[in-house]
Short mmCIF file of C-alpha atoms in Angstrom, two decimals:
data_model
loop_
_atom_site.label_atom_id
_atom_site.label_comp_id
_atom_site.label_asym_id
_atom_site.label_seq_id
_atom_site.Cartn_x
_atom_site.Cartn_y
_atom_site.Cartn_z
CA MET H 7 -9.84 12.74 -15.06
CA ALA H 8 -9.30 10.54 -11.98
CA GLU H 9 -10.91 7.62 -13.84
CA SER H 10 -8.85 8.09 -17.01
CA ASP H 11 -5.59 6.44 -18.05
CA ILE H 12 -3.66 9.71 -17.54
CA SER H 13 -4.74 10.15 -13.90
CA HIS H 14 -1.26 9.42 -12.53
CA HIS H 15 0.38 11.85 -14.96
CA ALA H 16 -2.12 14.59 -14.07
CA ALA H 17 -1.54 14.00 -10.37
CA ALA H 18 2.23 14.23 -10.84
CA GLU H 19 1.87 17.53 -12.71
CA ALA H 20 -0.36 18.99 -9.99
CA LEU H 21 1.82 17.81 -7.10
CA PRO H 22 3.95 21.00 -6.75
CA LEU H 23 0.83 23.18 -6.66
CA ARG H 24 -0.78 20.90 -4.11
CA ASP H 25 2.23 21.14 -1.82
CA ALA H 26 2.37 24.94 -2.17
CA PHE H 27 -1.31 25.36 -1.31
CA ALA H 28 -0.98 22.91 1.60
CA VAL H 29 1.83 25.00 3.10
CA LEU H 30 -0.17 28.19 2.59
CA PHE H 31 -3.23 26.65 4.23
CA PHE H 32 -1.47 25.40 7.36
CA VAL H 33 0.47 28.63 7.82
CA SER H 34 -2.74 30.65 7.47
CA VAL H 35 -4.62 28.50 9.97
CA GLY H 36 -1.81 28.77 12.48
CA MET H 37 -1.72 32.56 12.18
CA LEU H 38 -5.51 32.85 12.60
CA PHE H 39 -5.76 30.49 15.58
CA ASP H 40 -6.62 32.16 18.90
CA PRO H 41 -5.66 30.01 21.92
CA GLY H 42 -7.61 32.35 24.18
CA PHE H 43 -10.87 31.41 22.47
CA VAL H 44 -10.25 27.71 23.22
CA LEU H 45 -9.67 28.50 26.91
CA ALA H 46 -12.78 30.69 27.02
CA SER H 47 -15.12 28.22 25.25
CA PRO H 48 -13.69 24.69 25.66
CA LEU H 49 -17.05 22.89 25.49
CA GLN H 50 -18.01 24.57 22.23
CA VAL H 51 -14.65 23.69 20.69
CA VAL H 52 -14.86 20.04 21.78
CA ALA H 53 -18.44 19.78 20.49
CA THR H 54 -17.41 21.28 17.14
CA ILE H 55 -14.50 18.87 16.75
CA GLY H 56 -16.77 15.95 17.72
CA VAL H 57 -19.38 16.87 15.11
CA ILE H 58 -16.74 17.30 12.41
CA VAL H 59 -14.97 14.02 13.12
CA ILE H 60 -17.96 11.78 13.88
CA VAL H 61 -20.37 13.01 11.21
CA ASN H 62 -17.78 13.08 8.43
CA ALA H 63 -16.31 9.68 9.32
CA VAL H 64 -19.61 7.86 9.76
CA ALA H 65 -21.26 9.35 6.69
CA ALA H 66 -18.29 8.70 4.40
CA THR H 67 -17.71 5.16 5.69
CA ALA H 68 -21.38 4.23 5.24
CA LEU H 69 -21.45 5.74 1.74
CA VAL H 70 -18.36 3.81 0.60
CA LEU H 71 -19.78 0.59 2.03
CA THR H 72 -23.01 1.04 0.09
CA PHE H 73 -20.98 1.03 -3.13
CA GLY H 74 -19.67 -2.43 -2.25
CA TYR H 75 -16.12 -1.51 -1.29
CA PRO H 76 -14.30 -3.48 1.44
CA LEU H 77 -14.58 -2.34 5.04
CA ARG H 78 -10.87 -1.41 5.16
CA ALA H 79 -11.23 0.89 2.17
CA ALA H 80 -14.39 2.44 3.64
CA LEU H 81 -12.67 3.13 6.96
CA ASN H 82 -9.66 4.67 5.22
CA VAL H 83 -11.92 7.02 3.29
CA GLY H 84 -14.02 7.85 6.33
CA VAL H 85 -11.06 8.61 8.56
CA GLY H 86 -9.24 10.43 5.78
CA ILE H 87 -11.99 13.05 5.45
CA ALA H 88 -12.86 13.23 9.16
CA GLN H 89 -11.58 16.80 9.16
CA ILE H 90 -12.28 20.14 7.52
CA ALA H 91 -10.06 22.22 5.30
CA GLU H 92 -9.99 25.46 3.32
CA PHE H 93 -13.50 25.13 1.86
CA ALA H 94 -14.91 25.31 5.41
CA PHE H 95 -13.32 28.75 5.81
CA VAL H 96 -14.92 29.92 2.58
CA LEU H 97 -18.35 28.81 3.79
CA SER H 98 -17.75 30.30 7.23
CA ASN H 99 -16.78 33.70 5.81
CA LEU H 100 -19.72 33.66 3.40
CA ALA H 101 -22.15 32.79 6.20
CA GLY H 102 -20.67 35.57 8.33
CA ASP H 103 -21.06 38.13 5.55
CA LEU H 104 -24.71 37.10 5.19
CA HIS H 105 -25.18 37.30 8.99
CA LEU H 106 -26.27 33.68 9.13
CA VAL H 107 -23.83 32.79 11.94
CA PRO H 108 -22.42 34.77 14.89
CA SER H 109 -18.96 36.33 14.74
CA GLU H 110 -17.54 33.58 16.97
CA ALA H 111 -18.21 31.00 14.24
CA GLY H 112 -14.93 31.83 12.53
CA ASP H 113 -12.92 31.01 15.65
CA LEU H 114 -14.88 27.77 16.09
CA VAL H 115 -14.15 26.72 12.53
CA ILE H 116 -10.43 27.41 12.95
CA ALA H 117 -10.28 25.50 16.24
CA GLY H 118 -12.30 22.66 14.73
CA ALA H 119 -9.99 22.46 11.74
CA LEU H 120 -6.84 22.31 13.86
CA GLY H 121 -8.38 19.81 16.28
CA SER H 122 -9.66 17.46 13.57
CA ILE H 123 -6.34 17.58 11.70
CA ALA H 124 -4.40 16.84 14.90
CA LEU H 125 -6.66 13.89 15.71
CA ASN H 126 -6.46 12.36 12.23
CA PRO H 127 -3.35 10.16 12.78
CA LEU H 128 -4.90 8.81 15.98
CA LEU H 129 -8.14 8.07 14.14
CA PHE H 130 -6.28 5.91 11.60
CA ARG H 131 -4.86 3.85 14.44
CA ALA H 132 -8.30 3.67 16.09
CA SER H 133 -9.82 2.46 12.81
CA GLU H 134 -7.48 -0.57 12.85
CA LEU H 135 -8.68 -1.41 16.35
CA ILE H 136 -12.38 -0.97 15.62
CA GLU H 137 -12.31 -2.83 12.30
CA PRO H 138 -12.56 -6.37 13.80
CA TRP H 139 -15.53 -5.24 15.90
CA LEU H 140 -17.29 -3.79 12.85
CA GLU H 141 -16.67 -6.96 10.83
CA ARG H 142 -18.76 -8.89 13.35
CA ARG H 143 -21.69 -6.52 13.10
CA ALA H 144 -24.58 -7.55 10.86
CA PHE H 145 -25.17 -4.05 9.48
CA VAL H 146 -21.84 -3.97 7.56
CA PRO H 147 -22.81 -6.64 5.00
CA GLY H 148 -26.23 -5.04 4.86
CA LEU H 149 -24.73 -1.69 3.85
CA GLN H 150 -22.46 -3.33 1.29
CA GLY H 151 -25.44 -5.08 -0.24
CA ARG H 152 -25.25 -7.23 -3.34
CA ARG H 153 -22.36 -5.37 -4.85
CA ALA H 154 -19.92 -6.70 -2.25
CA SER H 155 -21.16 -10.26 -2.43
CA SER H 156 -21.37 -10.64 -6.18
CA GLY H 157 -18.85 -8.13 -7.52
CA LEU H 158 -15.12 -7.94 -7.87
CA ALA H 159 -14.57 -8.96 -4.24
CA HIS H 160 -15.09 -12.63 -5.18
CA LEU H 161 -13.15 -14.79 -7.58
CA VAL H 162 -14.45 -15.05 -11.12
CA PRO H 163 -13.58 -17.50 -12.49
CA ALA H 164 -13.31 -19.52 -9.29
CA ILE H 165 -10.39 -21.83 -8.69
CA ASP H 166 -11.17 -25.51 -8.96
CA ARG H 167 -11.99 -26.63 -5.43
CA ALA H 168 -12.13 -30.35 -6.26
CA GLY H 169 -8.59 -31.05 -5.09
CA PRO H 170 -5.36 -29.50 -3.79
CA ARG H 171 -4.91 -26.08 -5.29
CA ARG H 172 -1.23 -25.41 -4.58
CA HIS H 173 -1.41 -21.97 -6.14
CA VAL H 174 0.31 -18.65 -5.51
CA VAL H 175 -1.52 -15.74 -3.88
CA LEU H 176 -0.09 -12.59 -5.46
CA CYS H 177 -0.86 -9.42 -3.50
CA GLY H 178 -0.43 -6.53 -5.91
CA HIS H 179 -0.16 -6.45 -9.70
CA GLY H 180 2.00 -3.40 -10.27
CA ARG H 181 5.45 -3.25 -11.86
CA VAL H 182 6.84 -6.03 -9.68
CA GLY H 183 3.69 -8.10 -9.32
CA SER H 184 3.03 -8.16 -13.06
CA VAL H 185 6.51 -9.58 -13.73
CA VAL H 186 5.94 -12.28 -11.12
CA ALA H 187 2.56 -13.09 -12.71
CA GLU H 188 4.04 -13.39 -16.21
CA THR H 189 6.73 -15.76 -14.93
CA LEU H 190 4.13 -17.91 -13.20
CA GLU H 191 2.09 -18.04 -16.42
CA ARG H 192 5.08 -19.17 -18.44
CA ARG H 193 5.64 -21.98 -15.95
CA ASN H 194 1.93 -22.90 -16.03
CA LEU H 195 1.62 -22.27 -12.29
CA ALA H 196 -1.78 -21.30 -10.92
CA TYR H 197 -2.04 -17.97 -9.12
CA VAL H 198 -4.64 -15.57 -7.74
CA VAL H 199 -4.17 -11.80 -7.77
CA ILE H 200 -5.44 -9.52 -5.00
CA GLU H 201 -5.45 -5.91 -6.16
CA HIS H 202 -6.99 -2.70 -4.78
CA ASP H 203 -7.24 -1.05 -8.21
CA ARG H 204 -10.54 -1.99 -9.82
CA ARG H 205 -9.28 -1.27 -13.33
CA ILE H 206 -6.43 -3.76 -12.93
CA VAL H 207 -8.82 -6.40 -11.61
CA GLU H 208 -11.22 -5.86 -14.52
CA ALA H 209 -8.36 -6.04 -17.03
CA LEU H 210 -7.07 -9.29 -15.50
CA ARG H 211 -10.51 -10.86 -15.51
CA ALA H 212 -10.91 -9.91 -19.16
CA ARG H 213 -7.87 -12.15 -19.74
CA ASN H 214 -9.50 -14.95 -17.69
CA ILE H 215 -7.00 -14.51 -14.86
CA ALA H 216 -8.28 -15.24 -11.35
CA ALA H 217 -8.28 -11.85 -9.65
CA LEU H 218 -10.26 -10.22 -6.91
CA TYR H 219 -10.64 -6.68 -5.70
CA GLY H 220 -9.96 -5.99 -2.05
CA ASP H 221 -7.49 -5.32 0.72
CA ALA H 222 -4.86 -8.06 0.92
CA GLY H 223 -4.49 -7.33 4.61
CA GLU H 224 -8.07 -8.45 5.24
CA PRO H 225 -8.30 -12.06 6.48
CA LEU H 226 -11.55 -12.47 4.55
CA THR H 227 -9.91 -11.34 1.31
CA LEU H 228 -7.02 -13.77 1.79
CA GLU H 229 -9.48 -16.58 2.49
CA ARG H 230 -11.38 -15.80 -0.70
CA ALA H 231 -8.05 -16.00 -2.56
CA GLY H 232 -7.49 -19.45 -1.07
CA VAL H 233 -4.50 -18.62 1.12
CA LYS H 234 -5.14 -21.73 3.25
CA GLU H 235 -4.38 -23.96 0.26
CA ALA H 236 -1.67 -21.74 -1.28
CA VAL H 237 1.95 -22.77 -1.60
CA VAL H 238 3.37 -19.22 -1.71
CA LEU H 239 2.10 -15.77 -0.83
CA VAL H 240 3.83 -12.86 -2.56
CA ALA H 241 3.35 -9.39 -1.05
CA ALA H 242 4.32 -7.15 -3.99
CA ILE H 243 3.01 -4.05 -2.24
CA ALA H 244 4.97 -0.89 -1.50
CA ASP H 245 2.67 0.41 1.24
CA PRO H 246 4.28 -0.49 4.63
CA ILE H 247 0.94 -0.29 6.44
CA ALA H 248 -0.62 -2.74 3.99
CA ALA H 249 2.41 -5.01 4.30
CA ARG H 250 2.05 -5.03 8.06
CA ARG H 251 -1.60 -5.95 7.84
CA ILE H 252 -0.74 -8.82 5.47
CA VAL H 253 1.78 -10.10 8.00
CA GLU H 254 -0.84 -9.94 10.76
CA ALA H 255 -3.35 -11.81 8.60
CA LEU H 256 -0.77 -14.50 7.83
CA ARG H 257 0.07 -14.90 11.49
CA ALA H 258 -3.60 -15.39 12.28
CA ARG H 259 -3.37 -18.49 10.06
CA ASN H 260 -0.22 -19.84 11.73
CA ILE H 261 2.02 -18.85 8.79
CA ALA H 262 5.51 -17.72 9.79
CA ALA H 263 5.67 -13.96 9.18
CA LEU H 264 7.46 -11.11 10.92
CA TYR H 265 6.84 -7.37 10.72
CA GLY H 266 9.65 -4.97 11.47
CA ASP H 267 12.78 -3.26 10.24
CA ALA H 268 14.77 -5.94 8.44
CA GLY H 269 17.90 -3.85 8.92
CA GLU H 270 17.71 -4.28 12.68
CA PRO H 271 19.85 -7.18 13.97
CA LEU H 272 17.16 -8.08 16.51
CA THR H 273 14.55 -8.44 13.77
CA LEU H 274 16.86 -10.66 11.71
CA GLU H 275 17.62 -12.78 14.77
CA ARG H 276 13.92 -13.26 15.41
CA ALA H 277 13.56 -14.39 11.80
CA GLY H 278 16.27 -17.00 12.38
CA VAL H 279 18.97 -15.51 10.16
CA LYS H 280 21.70 -17.33 12.11
CA GLU H 281 20.31 -20.66 10.89
CA ALA H 282 19.29 -19.40 7.43
CA VAL H 283 20.84 -20.57 4.16
CA VAL H 284 19.81 -17.58 2.03
CA LEU H 285 18.90 -13.99 2.91
CA VAL H 286 17.00 -12.07 0.20
CA ALA H 287 16.87 -8.26 0.50
CA ALA H 288 14.15 -7.38 -2.03
CA ILE H 289 13.77 -3.81 -0.78
CA ALA H 290 13.85 -0.70 -3.00
CA ASP H 291 15.38 1.60 -0.35
CA PRO H 292 19.19 1.36 -0.89
CA ILE H 293 20.00 2.44 2.68
CA ALA H 294 17.65 -0.17 4.16
CA ALA H 295 19.04 -2.82 1.79
CA ARG H 296 22.63 -2.03 2.84
CA ARG H 297 21.67 -2.31 6.51
CA ILE H 298 20.01 -5.68 5.89
CA VAL H 299 23.07 -7.01 4.08
CA GLU H 300 25.51 -5.81 6.75
CA SER H 301 23.37 -7.00 9.67
CA GLY H 302 22.75 -10.37 8.03
CA LYS H 303 26.43 -10.98 7.37
CA ARG H 304 27.37 -9.83 10.86
CA LEU H 305 24.95 -12.29 12.45
CA ASN H 306 25.65 -15.15 10.05
CA PRO H 307 28.81 -14.83 7.91
CA GLU H 308 27.87 -18.02 6.02
CA VAL H 309 24.45 -16.83 4.87
CA TYR H 310 24.13 -16.30 1.10
CA VAL H 311 22.82 -12.76 0.54
CA VAL H 312 20.84 -11.75 -2.56
CA ALA H 313 19.87 -8.07 -2.90
CA ARG H 314 18.27 -5.78 -5.46
CA THR H 315 19.49 -2.35 -6.54
CA HIS H 316 18.60 0.40 -9.02
CA THR H 317 21.88 2.21 -9.74
CA GLU H 318 25.54 1.39 -10.21
CA ASP H 319 26.49 3.23 -7.02
CA GLU H 320 23.93 1.23 -5.05
CA TRP H 321 25.20 -1.97 -6.68
CA ARG H 322 28.78 -1.22 -5.65
CA SER H 323 27.62 -0.28 -2.15
CA LEU H 324 25.76 -3.55 -1.64
CA ARG H 325 28.62 -5.60 -3.04
CA GLY H 326 30.98 -3.77 -0.71
CA GLY H 327 28.61 -4.41 2.16
CA GLY H 328 28.85 -8.15 1.72
CA ALA H 329 26.08 -9.09 -0.74
CA ASP H 330 26.95 -12.28 -2.61
CA VAL H 331 24.62 -11.34 -5.46
CA ALA H 332 23.47 -7.77 -6.15
CA ILE H 333 20.93 -7.55 -8.97
CA TRP H 334 21.01 -4.20 -10.73
CA GLY H 335 17.54 -4.03 -12.21
CA GLU H 336 18.15 -1.40 -14.86
CA ARG H 337 21.31 -3.15 -16.09
CA GLU H 338 19.47 -6.48 -16.38
CA LEU H 339 16.77 -4.69 -18.35
CA ALA H 340 19.38 -3.17 -20.66
CA ILE H 341 21.03 -6.57 -21.16
CA ASP H 342 17.68 -8.11 -22.10
CA ILE H 343 17.06 -5.30 -24.59
CA VAL H 344 20.51 -5.79 -26.12
CA ALA H 345 20.02 -9.55 -26.32
CA GLY H 346 16.59 -9.18 -27.94
CA THR H 347 17.96 -6.70 -30.47
CA LEU H 348 21.02 -8.76 -31.41
CA ARG H 349 18.93 -11.92 -31.67
CA ARG H 350 17.00 -10.30 -34.53
CA TYR H 351 20.31 -9.79 -36.32
CA GLY H 352 21.10 -13.47 -36.20
CA VAL H 353 23.59 -13.46 -33.33
CA THR H 354 24.02 -17.01 -32.05
CA PRO H 355 23.06 -17.99 -28.48
CA GLN H 356 26.72 -18.67 -27.69
CA GLU H 357 27.72 -15.15 -28.79
CA LEU H 358 24.80 -13.64 -26.86
CA ALA H 359 25.87 -15.48 -23.71
CA ALA H 360 29.41 -14.12 -24.08
CA ILE H 361 28.13 -10.58 -24.69
CA THR H 362 25.81 -10.63 -21.67
CA ARG H 363 28.60 -11.98 -19.47
CA GLY H 364 30.79 -9.13 -20.63
CA LEU H 365 28.09 -6.55 -19.92
CA ARG H 366 27.62 -7.87 -16.41
CA ARG H 367 31.35 -7.50 -15.75
CA LEU H 368 31.32 -3.80 -16.70
#
């Protein structure tokens, strides 16, 4: 089901059950945990946590690499499962009933589960630090094998390298990225898509669109997309961690980029908002967008602020906060639908323009 077209719908339907079982699991583990056992057998507990974390992470990372996935994806998978959960308790109880393990095994499993879960956020941070070191090791390409070098991680078809490319590197081809791509196509502007969903990459390549599979935060992936010769890089990605890694990769190539909370005056000052002509707040979070608008206007009253919004209340809030232009996405969509419908009934362009102006004033 995970590989089907209804995977997202199935996941949404199962989400409430997942949350309920997650709460039940953590409450149960906390009630079963015996701090006295940790104090009595600290070396055994540390050894158990070490085996769980190291064996799971290394085995999963190596396995993902052998299937040709990028190193970043492999590390995310490896770190993500560098812990044990409810199935470990089932196995532990079964082994105890069969007298295959001593009675203390249950306490070790509980301590190991809590320890590995507590370490997991730190492991994600450690994976970012160790990634550059692993990239320089010869065994990583060896594990990835031919799949990484000849698969979706490289451009097919390749961009013409005979002259200046002046293309757009589009990171992400979701709801926002696809609209950007369609606009670029209509203007006959060259672009390259970087996407972490293999199905999207395969669909784009079937349409002869230059697309590659990988992590847009990886310098190697950006290089393969030709970021050095690109005119514009669009980060149409919702994941803040991925966005940060894209910023870091851009900075490594001397491209002006700043990571931080755009609603913070200090961040806007560092970006040079006082000398800016236009400030664009293309952020879905209405609270963050309002803070950006207010901070930008406070630092530079002359800056022209353009912001996006999803509801009428958000639109009014941004306009009240000082936005010169607040684009209400759903209203613009409705206006386009109305215009397309009326055009089929023979309404003239002049009438359509008057109607759309009236709708925007509502």
